[in-house]
């Protein structure tokens, strides 16, 4: 039986479940700290009998957070939200929760804490999401100075909510929006071609979820990484337009791409606020105004010994359900 113990907060989430799988495959006992342990039962088969154990913990509650990290050598915080709902808001989850986990891990004597943040975390950002991520990083650093912070770009994989969302939309919608910041502009002094898409919208550096999980384990494995921040991006930078074109080519569908300025996207988000789970929020529109790519000279996957995985090698394996049945097989 394995004797090493790791606690994963947010283990039922997209990144968290892959992290649990990676830990279990390497012989770790994994305590999955979640609000609904019964709902996390699907994680148990990722390990041997009693190797993966879901336990109750609410990261905004100090007592349950302390109990969840007791005896753990490694602690991972993979909890994050993209939209706010009631008490599940950016401040509670990204700041207060992150601080509680870091404080509890330090008090429990954990050797390593890996905190998963996001590319674009910035205390001066117009986006509340990005500001809360930056505040969470600062709180983690204050409570656990040797913590390793990982900032992934847009994460893709079988359960992602980004590639899958656009593929699903393309299965019934004849048009797809490309939110642009510099489109609809005539070149200076010219009256000819109008570059409707500008540079193609927000630039992204999609990173495979398996690479993020691998990076988290690599970060925890060496004391050389203590106290460092790593930005994780895939091997290619693509515009939103290029990404949509890749998705359409993968699933064999032809759709009209429509350039929409962010002002229109902001109006759409305002109208969608009445929906219980809006597909676009005004805060997300603010995020789209800035490229989501790793910074130059910032340590990344290569520094953690992880070879980045290309989009083209992964997405065909999980977008099959959206494929046009009449498209020719290539």
Tab-separated table of N, CA and C in Angstrom, residues 33 51 68 89 95 118 131 149 207 209 223 226 237 261 273 278 282 292 295 304 329:
chain	number	residue	atom	x	y	z
A	33	UNK	N	-10.478	16.686	-1.571
A	33	UNK	CA	-11.238	17.586	-0.703
A	33	UNK	C	-12.286	18.333	-1.523
A	51	UNK	N	-7.360	3.909	-2.235
A	51	UNK	CA	-6.242	4.790	-2.567
A	51	UNK	C	-6.714	6.221	-2.803
A	68	UNK	N	-8.735	18.618	6.085
A	68	UNK	CA	-8.449	17.983	4.794
A	68	UNK	C	-6.958	17.863	4.511
A	89	UNK	N	-18.331	33.238	-5.268
A	89	UNK	CA	-17.868	34.392	-6.035
A	89	UNK	C	-16.347	34.427	-6.062
A	95	UNK	N	-9.644	34.172	-3.494
A	95	UNK	CA	-8.843	34.860	-2.487
A	95	UNK	C	-8.957	34.196	-1.120
A	118	UNK	N	-3.951	31.364	-13.074
A	118	UNK	CA	-4.283	31.500	-14.494
A	118	UNK	C	-3.403	32.556	-15.140
A	131	UNK	N	-8.224	40.021	-11.394
A	131	UNK	CA	-7.778	40.674	-10.159
A	131	UNK	C	-7.854	39.719	-8.976
A	149	UNK	N	3.342	28.353	-7.883
A	149	UNK	CA	2.143	28.859	-8.542
A	149	UNK	C	2.217	28.532	-10.029
A	207	UNK	N	-3.332	24.906	-23.656
A	207	UNK	CA	-2.448	23.922	-23.037
A	207	UNK	C	-3.270	22.700	-22.651
A	209	UNK	N	-4.693	19.550	-20.740
A	209	UNK	CA	-4.925	19.326	-19.308
A	209	UNK	C	-3.965	18.298	-18.729
A	223	UNK	N	12.589	20.467	-4.868
A	223	UNK	CA	12.716	21.688	-4.054
A	223	UNK	C	13.252	22.870	-4.860
A	226	UNK	N	10.555	25.500	-5.564
A	226	UNK	CA	9.886	26.164	-4.446
A	226	UNK	C	9.873	27.680	-4.621
A	237	UNK	N	0.585	29.456	-30.543
A	237	UNK	CA	-0.288	30.593	-30.237
A	237	UNK	C	-1.240	30.761	-31.403
A	261	UNK	N	-17.280	43.178	-32.716
A	261	UNK	CA	-16.460	43.986	-31.810
A	261	UNK	C	-16.848	43.723	-30.367
A	273	UNK	N	-27.486	38.248	-18.775
A	273	UNK	CA	-27.391	38.198	-17.314
A	273	UNK	C	-28.594	37.545	-16.661
A	278	UNK	N	-25.260	31.999	-17.828
A	278	UNK	CA	-24.988	32.714	-19.085
A	278	UNK	C	-23.728	32.215	-19.763
A	282	UNK	N	-20.076	39.878	-18.746
A	282	UNK	CA	-19.359	41.122	-19.020
A	282	UNK	C	-17.911	41.034	-18.551
A	292	UNK	N	-4.226	35.928	-24.152
A	292	UNK	CA	-4.027	34.977	-23.074
A	292	UNK	C	-2.879	34.045	-23.440
A	295	UNK	N	4.061	34.828	-20.775
A	295	UNK	CA	4.978	35.952	-20.908
A	295	UNK	C	6.361	35.518	-21.372
A	304	UNK	N	9.844	22.599	-16.365
A	304	UNK	CA	9.337	21.530	-15.509
A	304	UNK	C	9.508	20.158	-16.163
A	329	UNK	N	-14.247	11.405	-44.861
A	329	UNK	CA	-13.196	11.020	-43.927
A	329	UNK	C	-11.857	11.321	-44.551
